[in-house]
Tab-separated table of C-alpha atoms and ligand atoms in Angstrom:
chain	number	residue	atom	x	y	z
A	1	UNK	CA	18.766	-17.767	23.777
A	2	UNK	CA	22.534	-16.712	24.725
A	3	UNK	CA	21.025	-14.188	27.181
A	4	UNK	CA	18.843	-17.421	28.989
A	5	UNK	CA	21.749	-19.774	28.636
A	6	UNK	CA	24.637	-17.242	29.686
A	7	UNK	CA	23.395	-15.120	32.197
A	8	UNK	CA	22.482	-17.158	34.896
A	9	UNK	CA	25.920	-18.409	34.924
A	10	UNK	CA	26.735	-14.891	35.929
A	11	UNK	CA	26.479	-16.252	39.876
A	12	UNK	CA	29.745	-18.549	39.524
A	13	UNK	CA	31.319	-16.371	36.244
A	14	UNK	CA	31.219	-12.675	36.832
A	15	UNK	CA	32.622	-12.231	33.355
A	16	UNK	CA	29.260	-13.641	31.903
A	17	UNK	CA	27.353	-10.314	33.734
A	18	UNK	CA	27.738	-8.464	30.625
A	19	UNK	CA	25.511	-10.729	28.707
A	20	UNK	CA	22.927	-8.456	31.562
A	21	UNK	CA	23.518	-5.072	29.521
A	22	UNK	CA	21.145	-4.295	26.558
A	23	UNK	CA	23.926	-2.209	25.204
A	24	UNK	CA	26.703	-4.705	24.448
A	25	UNK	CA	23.868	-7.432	23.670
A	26	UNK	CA	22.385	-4.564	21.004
A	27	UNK	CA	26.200	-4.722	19.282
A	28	UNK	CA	25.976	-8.005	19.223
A	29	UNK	CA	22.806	-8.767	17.875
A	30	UNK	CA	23.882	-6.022	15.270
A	31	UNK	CA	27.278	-8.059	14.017
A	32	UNK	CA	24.973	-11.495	13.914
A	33	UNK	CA	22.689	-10.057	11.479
A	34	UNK	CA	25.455	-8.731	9.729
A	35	UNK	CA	27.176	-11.900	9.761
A	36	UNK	CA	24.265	-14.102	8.813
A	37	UNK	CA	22.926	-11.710	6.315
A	38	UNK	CA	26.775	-11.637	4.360
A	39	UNK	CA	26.980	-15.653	4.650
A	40	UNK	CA	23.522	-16.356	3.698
A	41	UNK	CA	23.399	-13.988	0.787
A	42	UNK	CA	24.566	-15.627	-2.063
A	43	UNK	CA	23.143	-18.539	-1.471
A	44	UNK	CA	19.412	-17.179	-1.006
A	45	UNK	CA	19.879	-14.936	-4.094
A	46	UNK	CA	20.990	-18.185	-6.059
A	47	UNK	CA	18.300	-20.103	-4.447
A	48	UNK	CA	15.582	-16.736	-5.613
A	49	UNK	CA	16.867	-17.241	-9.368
A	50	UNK	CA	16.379	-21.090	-9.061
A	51	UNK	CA	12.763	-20.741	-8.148
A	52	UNK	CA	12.053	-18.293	-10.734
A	53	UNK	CA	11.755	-15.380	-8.269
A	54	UNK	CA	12.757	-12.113	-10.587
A	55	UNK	CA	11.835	-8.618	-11.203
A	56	UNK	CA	9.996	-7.955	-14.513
A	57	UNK	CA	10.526	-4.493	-14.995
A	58	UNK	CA	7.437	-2.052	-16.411
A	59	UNK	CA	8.549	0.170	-19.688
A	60	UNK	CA	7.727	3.112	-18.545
A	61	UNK	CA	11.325	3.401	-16.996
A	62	UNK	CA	13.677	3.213	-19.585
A	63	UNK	CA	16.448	3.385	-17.501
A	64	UNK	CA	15.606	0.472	-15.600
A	65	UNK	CA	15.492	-1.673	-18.258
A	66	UNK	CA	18.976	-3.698	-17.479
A	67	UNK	CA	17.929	-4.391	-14.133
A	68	UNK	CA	14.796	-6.879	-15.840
A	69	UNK	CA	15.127	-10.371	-14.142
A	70	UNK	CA	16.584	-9.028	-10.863
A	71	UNK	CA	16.073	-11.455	-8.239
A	72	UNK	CA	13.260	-10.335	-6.163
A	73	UNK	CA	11.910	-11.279	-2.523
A	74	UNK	CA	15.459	-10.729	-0.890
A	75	UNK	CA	13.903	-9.037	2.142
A	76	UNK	CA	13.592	-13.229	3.335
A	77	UNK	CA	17.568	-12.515	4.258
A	78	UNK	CA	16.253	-9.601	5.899
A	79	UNK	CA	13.579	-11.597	7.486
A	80	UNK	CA	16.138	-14.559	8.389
A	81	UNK	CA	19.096	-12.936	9.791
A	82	UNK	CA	17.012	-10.358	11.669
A	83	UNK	CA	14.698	-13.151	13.585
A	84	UNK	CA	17.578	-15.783	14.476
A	85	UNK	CA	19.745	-12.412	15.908
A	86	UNK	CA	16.582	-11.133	17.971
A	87	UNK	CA	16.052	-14.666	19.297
A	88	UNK	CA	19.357	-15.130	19.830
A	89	UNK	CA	20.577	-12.157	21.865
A	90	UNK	CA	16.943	-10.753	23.078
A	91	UNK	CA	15.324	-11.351	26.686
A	92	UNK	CA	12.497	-13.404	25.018
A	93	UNK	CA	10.507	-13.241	28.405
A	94	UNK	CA	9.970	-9.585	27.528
A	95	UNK	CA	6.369	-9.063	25.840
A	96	UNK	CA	7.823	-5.716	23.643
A	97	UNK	CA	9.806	-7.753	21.118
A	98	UNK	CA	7.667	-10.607	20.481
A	99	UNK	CA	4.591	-8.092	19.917
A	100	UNK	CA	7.727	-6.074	17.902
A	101	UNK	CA	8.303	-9.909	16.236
A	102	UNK	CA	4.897	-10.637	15.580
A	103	UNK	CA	4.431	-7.141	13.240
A	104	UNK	CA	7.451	-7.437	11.664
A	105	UNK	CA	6.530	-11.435	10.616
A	106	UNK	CA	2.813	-10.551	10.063
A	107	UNK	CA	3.750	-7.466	7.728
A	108	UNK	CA	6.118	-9.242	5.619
A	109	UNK	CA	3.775	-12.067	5.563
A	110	UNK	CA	1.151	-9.614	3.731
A	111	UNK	CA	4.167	-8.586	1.987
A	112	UNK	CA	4.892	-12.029	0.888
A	113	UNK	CA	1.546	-12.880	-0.332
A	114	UNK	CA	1.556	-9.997	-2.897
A	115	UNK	CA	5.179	-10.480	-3.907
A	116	UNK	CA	4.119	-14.704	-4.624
A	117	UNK	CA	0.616	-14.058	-6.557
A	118	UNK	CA	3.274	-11.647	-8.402
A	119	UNK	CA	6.227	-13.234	-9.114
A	120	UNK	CA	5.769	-16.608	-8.487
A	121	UNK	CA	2.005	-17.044	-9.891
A	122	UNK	CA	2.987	-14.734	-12.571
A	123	UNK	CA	-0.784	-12.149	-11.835
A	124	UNK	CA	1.439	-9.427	-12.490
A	125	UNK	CA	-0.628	-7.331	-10.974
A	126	UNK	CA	-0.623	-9.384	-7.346
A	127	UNK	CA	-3.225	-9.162	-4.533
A	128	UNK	CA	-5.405	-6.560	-4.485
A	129	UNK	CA	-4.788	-3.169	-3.077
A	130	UNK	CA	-7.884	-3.629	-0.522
A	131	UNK	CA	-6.703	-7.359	0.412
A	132	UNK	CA	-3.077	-5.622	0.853
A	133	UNK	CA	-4.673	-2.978	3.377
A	134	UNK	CA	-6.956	-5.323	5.538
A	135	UNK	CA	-4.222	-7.463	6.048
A	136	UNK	CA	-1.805	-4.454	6.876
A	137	UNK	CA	-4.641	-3.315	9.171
A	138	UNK	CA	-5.294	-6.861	10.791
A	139	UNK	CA	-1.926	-7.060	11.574
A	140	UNK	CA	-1.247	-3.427	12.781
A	141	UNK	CA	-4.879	-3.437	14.985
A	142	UNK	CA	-3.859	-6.393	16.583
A	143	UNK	CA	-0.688	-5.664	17.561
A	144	UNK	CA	-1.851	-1.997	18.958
A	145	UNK	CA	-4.480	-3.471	21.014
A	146	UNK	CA	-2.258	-6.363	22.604
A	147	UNK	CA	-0.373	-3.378	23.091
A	148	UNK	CA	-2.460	-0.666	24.898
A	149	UNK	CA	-3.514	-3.316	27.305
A	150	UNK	CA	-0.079	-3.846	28.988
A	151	UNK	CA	-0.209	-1.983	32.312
A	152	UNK	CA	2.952	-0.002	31.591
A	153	UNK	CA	2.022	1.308	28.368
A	154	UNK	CA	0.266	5.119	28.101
A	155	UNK	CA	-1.842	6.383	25.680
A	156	UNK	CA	-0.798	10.193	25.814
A	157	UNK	CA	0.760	11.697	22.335
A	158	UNK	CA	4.124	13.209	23.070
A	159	UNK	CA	4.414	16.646	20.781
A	160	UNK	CA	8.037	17.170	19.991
A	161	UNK	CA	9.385	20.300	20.785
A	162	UNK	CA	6.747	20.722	23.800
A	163	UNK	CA	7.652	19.102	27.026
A	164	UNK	CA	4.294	19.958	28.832
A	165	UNK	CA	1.538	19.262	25.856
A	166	UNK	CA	0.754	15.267	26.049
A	167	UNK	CA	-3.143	14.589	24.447
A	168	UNK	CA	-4.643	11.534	25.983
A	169	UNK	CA	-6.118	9.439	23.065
A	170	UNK	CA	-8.031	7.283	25.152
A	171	UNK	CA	-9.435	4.577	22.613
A	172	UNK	CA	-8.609	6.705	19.832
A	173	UNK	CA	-5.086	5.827	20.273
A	174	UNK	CA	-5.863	2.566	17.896
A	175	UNK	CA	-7.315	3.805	14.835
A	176	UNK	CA	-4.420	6.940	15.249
A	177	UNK	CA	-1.742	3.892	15.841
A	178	UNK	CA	-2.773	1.714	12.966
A	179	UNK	CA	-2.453	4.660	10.931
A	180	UNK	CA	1.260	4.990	11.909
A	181	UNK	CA	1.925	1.128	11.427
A	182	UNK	CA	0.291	1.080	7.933
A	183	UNK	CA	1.628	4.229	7.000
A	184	UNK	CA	4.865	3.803	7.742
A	185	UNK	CA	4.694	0.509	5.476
A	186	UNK	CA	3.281	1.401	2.622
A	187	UNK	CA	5.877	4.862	2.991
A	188	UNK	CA	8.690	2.440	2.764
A	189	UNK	CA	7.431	0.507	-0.182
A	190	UNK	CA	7.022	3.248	-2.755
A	191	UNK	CA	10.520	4.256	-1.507
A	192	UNK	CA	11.740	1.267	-2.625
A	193	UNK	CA	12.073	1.960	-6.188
A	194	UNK	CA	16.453	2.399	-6.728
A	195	UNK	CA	18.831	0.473	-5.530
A	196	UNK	CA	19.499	0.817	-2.055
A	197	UNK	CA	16.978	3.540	-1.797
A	198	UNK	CA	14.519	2.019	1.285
A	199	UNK	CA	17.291	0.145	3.207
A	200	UNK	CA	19.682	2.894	3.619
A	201	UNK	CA	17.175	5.443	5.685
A	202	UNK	CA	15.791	2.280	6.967
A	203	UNK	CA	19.215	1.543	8.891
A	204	UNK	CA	19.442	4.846	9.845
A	205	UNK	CA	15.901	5.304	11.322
A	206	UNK	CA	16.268	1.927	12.907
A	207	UNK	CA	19.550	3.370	14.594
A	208	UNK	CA	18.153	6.561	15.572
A	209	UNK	CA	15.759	4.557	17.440
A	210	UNK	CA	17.363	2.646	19.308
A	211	UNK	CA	18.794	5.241	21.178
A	212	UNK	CA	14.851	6.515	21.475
A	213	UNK	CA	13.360	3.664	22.650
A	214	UNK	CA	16.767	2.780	24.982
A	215	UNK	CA	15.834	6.515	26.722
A	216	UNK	CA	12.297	5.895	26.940
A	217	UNK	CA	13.475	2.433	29.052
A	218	UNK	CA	15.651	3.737	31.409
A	219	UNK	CA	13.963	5.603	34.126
A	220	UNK	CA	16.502	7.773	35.185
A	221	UNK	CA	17.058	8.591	31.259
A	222	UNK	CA	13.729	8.953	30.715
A	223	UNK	CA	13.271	11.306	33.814
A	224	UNK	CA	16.372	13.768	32.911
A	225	UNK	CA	15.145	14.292	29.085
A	226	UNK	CA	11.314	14.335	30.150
A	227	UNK	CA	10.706	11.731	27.950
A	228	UNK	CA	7.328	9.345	28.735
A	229	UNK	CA	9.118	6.456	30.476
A	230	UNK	CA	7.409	2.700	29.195
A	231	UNK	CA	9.107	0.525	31.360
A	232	UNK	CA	10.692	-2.687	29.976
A	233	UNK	CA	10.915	-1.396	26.215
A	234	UNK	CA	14.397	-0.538	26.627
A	235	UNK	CA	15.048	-4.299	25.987
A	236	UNK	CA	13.926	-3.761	22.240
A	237	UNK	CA	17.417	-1.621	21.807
A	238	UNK	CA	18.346	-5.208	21.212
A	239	UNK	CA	15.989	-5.354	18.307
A	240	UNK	CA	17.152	-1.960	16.519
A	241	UNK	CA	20.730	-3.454	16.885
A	242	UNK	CA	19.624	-6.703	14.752
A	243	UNK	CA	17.489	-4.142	12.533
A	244	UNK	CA	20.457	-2.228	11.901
A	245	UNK	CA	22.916	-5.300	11.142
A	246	UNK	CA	20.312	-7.059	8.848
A	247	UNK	CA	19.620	-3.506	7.105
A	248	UNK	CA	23.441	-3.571	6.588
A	249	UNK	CA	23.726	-6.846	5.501
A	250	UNK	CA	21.109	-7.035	3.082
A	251	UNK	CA	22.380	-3.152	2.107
A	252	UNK	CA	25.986	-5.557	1.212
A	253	UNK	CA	24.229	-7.009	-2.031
A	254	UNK	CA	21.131	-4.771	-2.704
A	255	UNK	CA	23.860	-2.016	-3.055
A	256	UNK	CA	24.209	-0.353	-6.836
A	257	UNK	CA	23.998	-2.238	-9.313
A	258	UNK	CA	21.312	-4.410	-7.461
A	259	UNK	CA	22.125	-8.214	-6.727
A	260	UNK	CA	18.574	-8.736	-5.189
A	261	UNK	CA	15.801	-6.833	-4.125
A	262	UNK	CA	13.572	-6.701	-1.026
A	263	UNK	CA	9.874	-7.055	-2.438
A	264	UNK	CA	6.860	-6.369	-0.563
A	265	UNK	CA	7.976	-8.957	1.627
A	266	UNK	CA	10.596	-6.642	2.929
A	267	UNK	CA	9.812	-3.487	2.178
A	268	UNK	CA	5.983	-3.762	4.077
A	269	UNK	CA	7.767	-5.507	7.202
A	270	UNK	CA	10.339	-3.052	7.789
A	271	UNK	CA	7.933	-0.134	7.313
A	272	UNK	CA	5.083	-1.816	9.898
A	273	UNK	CA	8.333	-2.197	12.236
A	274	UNK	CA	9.879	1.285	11.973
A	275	UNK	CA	6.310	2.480	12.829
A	276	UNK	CA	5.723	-0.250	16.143
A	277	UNK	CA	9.136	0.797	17.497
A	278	UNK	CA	8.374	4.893	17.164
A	279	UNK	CA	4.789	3.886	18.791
A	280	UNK	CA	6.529	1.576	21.545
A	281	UNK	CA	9.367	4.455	21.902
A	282	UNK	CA	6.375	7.157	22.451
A	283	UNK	CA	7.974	8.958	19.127
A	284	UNK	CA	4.858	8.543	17.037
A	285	UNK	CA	4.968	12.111	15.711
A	286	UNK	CA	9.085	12.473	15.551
A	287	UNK	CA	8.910	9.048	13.016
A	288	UNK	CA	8.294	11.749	10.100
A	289	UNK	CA	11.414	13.447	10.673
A	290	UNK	CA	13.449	10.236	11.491
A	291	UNK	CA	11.831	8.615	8.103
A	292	UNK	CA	11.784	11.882	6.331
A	293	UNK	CA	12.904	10.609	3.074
A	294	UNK	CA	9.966	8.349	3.311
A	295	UNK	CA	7.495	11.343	4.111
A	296	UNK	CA	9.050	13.057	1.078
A	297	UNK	CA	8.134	9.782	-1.266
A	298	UNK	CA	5.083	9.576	-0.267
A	299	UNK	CA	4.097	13.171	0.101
A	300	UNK	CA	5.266	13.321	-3.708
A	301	UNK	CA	2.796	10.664	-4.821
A	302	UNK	CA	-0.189	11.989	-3.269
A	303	UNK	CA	0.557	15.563	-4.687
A	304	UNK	CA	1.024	14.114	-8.285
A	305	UNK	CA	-2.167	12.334	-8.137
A	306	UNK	CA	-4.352	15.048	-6.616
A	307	UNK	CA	-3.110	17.366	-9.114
A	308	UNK	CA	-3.184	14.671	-11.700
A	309	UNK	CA	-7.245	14.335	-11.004
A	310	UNK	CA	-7.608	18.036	-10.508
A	311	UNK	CA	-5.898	19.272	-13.539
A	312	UNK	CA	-7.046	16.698	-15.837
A	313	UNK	CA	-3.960	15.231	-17.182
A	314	UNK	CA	-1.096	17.661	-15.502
A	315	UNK	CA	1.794	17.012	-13.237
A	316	UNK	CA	3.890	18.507	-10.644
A	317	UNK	CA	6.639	15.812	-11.261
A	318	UNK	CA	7.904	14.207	-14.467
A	319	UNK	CA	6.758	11.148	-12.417
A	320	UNK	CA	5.986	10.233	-8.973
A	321	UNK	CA	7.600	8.671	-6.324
A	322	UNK	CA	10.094	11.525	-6.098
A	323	UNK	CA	13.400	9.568	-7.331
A	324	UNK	CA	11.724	8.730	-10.761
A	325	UNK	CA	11.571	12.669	-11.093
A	326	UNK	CA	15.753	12.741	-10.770
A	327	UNK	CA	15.837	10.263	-12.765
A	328	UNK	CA	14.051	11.686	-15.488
A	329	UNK	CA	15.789	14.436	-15.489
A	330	UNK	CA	19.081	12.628	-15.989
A	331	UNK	CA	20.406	12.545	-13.037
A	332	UNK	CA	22.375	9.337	-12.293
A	333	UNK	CA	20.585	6.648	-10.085
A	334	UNK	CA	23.779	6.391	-7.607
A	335	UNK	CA	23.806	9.865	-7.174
A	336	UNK	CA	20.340	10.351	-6.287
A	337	UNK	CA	20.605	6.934	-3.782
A	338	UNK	CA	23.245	8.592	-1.564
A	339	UNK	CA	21.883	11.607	-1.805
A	340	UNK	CA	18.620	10.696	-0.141
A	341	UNK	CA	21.060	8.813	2.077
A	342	UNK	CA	22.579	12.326	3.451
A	343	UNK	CA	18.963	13.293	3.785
A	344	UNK	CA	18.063	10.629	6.131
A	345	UNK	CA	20.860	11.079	7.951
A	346	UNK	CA	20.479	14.885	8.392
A	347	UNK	CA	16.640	14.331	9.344
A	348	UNK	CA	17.814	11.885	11.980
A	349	UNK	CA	19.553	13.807	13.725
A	350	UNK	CA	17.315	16.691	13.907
A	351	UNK	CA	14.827	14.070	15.473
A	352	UNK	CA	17.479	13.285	17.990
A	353	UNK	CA	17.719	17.025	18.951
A	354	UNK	CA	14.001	17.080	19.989
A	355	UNK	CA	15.522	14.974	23.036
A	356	UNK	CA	17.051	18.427	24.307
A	357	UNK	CA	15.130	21.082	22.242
A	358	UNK	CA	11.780	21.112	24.136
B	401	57M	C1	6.157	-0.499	-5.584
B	401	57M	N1	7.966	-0.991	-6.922
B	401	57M	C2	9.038	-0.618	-7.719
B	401	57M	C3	11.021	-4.500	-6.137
B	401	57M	C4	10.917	-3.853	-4.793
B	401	57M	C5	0.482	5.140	-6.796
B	401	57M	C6	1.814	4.838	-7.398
B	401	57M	C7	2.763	5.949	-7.186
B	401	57M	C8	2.342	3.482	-6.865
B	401	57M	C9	3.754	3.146	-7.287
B	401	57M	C10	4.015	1.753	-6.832
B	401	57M	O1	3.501	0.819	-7.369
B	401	57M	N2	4.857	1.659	-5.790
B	401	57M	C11	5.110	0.461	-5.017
B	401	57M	C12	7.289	0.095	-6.269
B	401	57M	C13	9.769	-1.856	-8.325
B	401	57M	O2	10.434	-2.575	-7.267
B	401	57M	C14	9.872	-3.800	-6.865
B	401	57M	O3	8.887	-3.575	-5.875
B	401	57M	C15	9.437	-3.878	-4.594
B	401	57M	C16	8.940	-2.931	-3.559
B	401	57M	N3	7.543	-3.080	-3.450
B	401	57M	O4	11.630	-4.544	-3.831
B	401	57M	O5	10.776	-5.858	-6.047
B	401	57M	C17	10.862	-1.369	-9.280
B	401	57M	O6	11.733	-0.473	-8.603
B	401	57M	C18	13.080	-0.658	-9.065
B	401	57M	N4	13.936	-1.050	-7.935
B	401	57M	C19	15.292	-0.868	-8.062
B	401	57M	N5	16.108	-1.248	-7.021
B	401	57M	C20	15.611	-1.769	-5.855
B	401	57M	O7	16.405	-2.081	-4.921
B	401	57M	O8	15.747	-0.395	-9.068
B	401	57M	C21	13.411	-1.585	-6.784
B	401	57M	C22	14.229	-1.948	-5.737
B	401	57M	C23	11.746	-2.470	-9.790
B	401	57M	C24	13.021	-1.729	-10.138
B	401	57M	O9	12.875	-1.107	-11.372
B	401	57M	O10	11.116	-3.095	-10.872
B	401	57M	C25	8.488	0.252	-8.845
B	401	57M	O11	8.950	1.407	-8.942
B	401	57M	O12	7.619	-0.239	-9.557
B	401	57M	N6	3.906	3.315	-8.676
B	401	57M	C26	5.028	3.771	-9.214
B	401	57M	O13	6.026	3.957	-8.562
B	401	57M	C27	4.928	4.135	-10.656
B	401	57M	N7	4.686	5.570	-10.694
B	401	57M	C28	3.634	6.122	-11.361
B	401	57M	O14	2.828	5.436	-11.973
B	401	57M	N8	3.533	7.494	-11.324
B	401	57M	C29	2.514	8.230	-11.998
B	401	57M	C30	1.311	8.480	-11.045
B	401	57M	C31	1.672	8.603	-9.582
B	401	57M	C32	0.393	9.565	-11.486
B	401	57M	C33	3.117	9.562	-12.443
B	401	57M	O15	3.976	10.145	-11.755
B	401	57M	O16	2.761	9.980	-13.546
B	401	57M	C34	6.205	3.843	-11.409
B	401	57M	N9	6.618	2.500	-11.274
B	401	57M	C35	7.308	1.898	-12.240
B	401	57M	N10	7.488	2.451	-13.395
B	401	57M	N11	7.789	0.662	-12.084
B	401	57M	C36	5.980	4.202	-12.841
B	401	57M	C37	7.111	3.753	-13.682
């Protein structure tokens, strides 16, 4: 809305040009979430205790145990603070963030289903798994196919590392997309298990990408680092930046010890995001090094379980996700949070040396 309203005055005010550049409307989008996430905070955490809205915590993690009745659902200041930013500072005649919008709403939306049959209709075990995936594959199938009809948009796989190998998916592109969209998700919600734990690599992965996708917009960018150009999706830099400042924001109280935290309603809508931006960015295959932490998580569970089946009763881990093993074995839960935190930032920037390293 302040890029509609301000730029055209840019004829009679040359000052109000700037509102044309992605890159100081991306800082700015970033300090609004901020802002509106800090403000808002208290009073939607109050608001989540008032309506009943808290964690119950399972026994099998002892040391969780003082956390019982945390305010859950907190990924609505997420949700909040990242929307009004994005509609405030983005070019909303530019189809990338609304189709960039509608996953992020239509993944916490699933989100927000399970997390109300949970914690508000007390079924504590919520929606079903197989409800939770159709409607994370509704959502994600959509979304690609709106997607891989816009003129611009390519279907080739870019393989990092190799400048000259780019597979055409053709059709298969969908299922291979969806994959990435509900992947991505469901990496970031069995992440989310500490305090702080999902939001932190979140902010990072969401930075990381916005210098991706701003490269894969710019044509002469795009050009120098070989990149596959998609023209107009450097506009969703302005996205990352609100990503990033409602990541932070939201970081401000789910920080250790916990104020609030995220629920599915976050934790599925950033995941389903992370993965639309790395498809719209042509960085499908570099999103498991950017979200390596979550590749870790996840890669954790389906060991333990496999072997768990195989080995009738056995485990790799003391216990699955990967941060309940640290914990177990006594490690404190700060500790472990910042150290995945280094990870994430590490694995970032490897992914951002794949721009030169091909
Ligand atoms: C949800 N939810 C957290 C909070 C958050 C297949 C299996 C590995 C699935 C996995 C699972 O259910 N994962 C998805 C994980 C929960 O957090 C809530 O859930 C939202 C995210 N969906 O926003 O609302 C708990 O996590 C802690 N927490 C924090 N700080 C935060 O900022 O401390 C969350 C956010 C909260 C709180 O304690 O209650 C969760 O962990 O449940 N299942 C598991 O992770 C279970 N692992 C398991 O069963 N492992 C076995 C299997 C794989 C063979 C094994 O290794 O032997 C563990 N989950 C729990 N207890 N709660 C088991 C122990």
């Amino acid at each position: 809305m302040i890029y509609h309203l301000f730029y055209p005055l840019a004829a009679q005010f040359t000052l109000f040009n700037v509102f044309r550049y992605i890159t100081f409307r991306s800082v700015y989008a970033l300090l609004t979430a901020l802002v509106i996430s800090i403000l808002l905070g208290p009073k939607l955490i109050e608001w989540l205790k008032a309506l009943r809205c808290r964690q119950h915590i399972l026994e099998e993690v002892t040391c969780h145990q003082a956390k019982e009745g945390t305010p859950t659902m907190g990924g609505l200041l997420i949700g909040v603070s990242f929307v009004s930013s994005v509609l405030l500072w983005g070019d909303l005649t530019n189809v990338y963030i609304w189709l960039t919008l509608y996953v992020f709403v239509g993944f916490g939306a699933v989100g927000f289903w399970d997390d109300y049959t949970k914690v508000v209709k007390k079924q504590n075990k919520g929606i079903s798994p197989r409800a939770k995936l159709a409607g994370q594959i509704f959502v994600a199938g959509s979304a690609i196919a709106l997607l891989i009809f816009q003129p611009a948009y390519s279907t080739q796989l870019a393989v990092p590392f190799f400048k000259h190998i780019h597979p055409d998916l053709g059709l298969f592109y969908l299922p291979f997309a969806v994959l990435v969209l509900v992947g991505a998700s469901n990496a970031v919600n069995l992440t989310d298990g500490l305090d702080g734990l999902a939001i932190g690599p979140t902010v990072v992965a969401a930075a990381c990408f916005a210098i991706f996708i701003y490269a894969a917009g710019n044509a002469v960018i795009a050009q120098y680092l070989n990149l596959t150009p998609v023209p107009g999706v450097g506009e969703v830099t302005v996205l990352c930046g609100a990503l990033v400042g409602a990541g932070l924001g939201f970081l401000w109280f789910n920080a250790y010890p916990a104020q609030v935290f995220m629920g599915d309603v976050g934790s599925l809508s950033l995941g389903g995001t992370l993965g639309f931006i790395a498809v719209l960015a042509k960085q499908e295959l570099v999103l498991a090094l950017v979200g390596g932490v979550f590749v870790f998580e996840t890669l954790s569970v389906i060991l333990q379980v496999g072997y768990f089946k195989m080995s009738g009763g056995k485990r790799i881990f003391r216990m699955a996700p990967l941060h309940h093993h640290f914990e177990l074995k006594g490690i404190p839960e700060s500790k472990i949070i910042i150290r995945f935190w280094i990870l994430s930032i590490l694995m970032a920037l490897m992914a951002l040396s794949t721009l030169k390293l091909r």
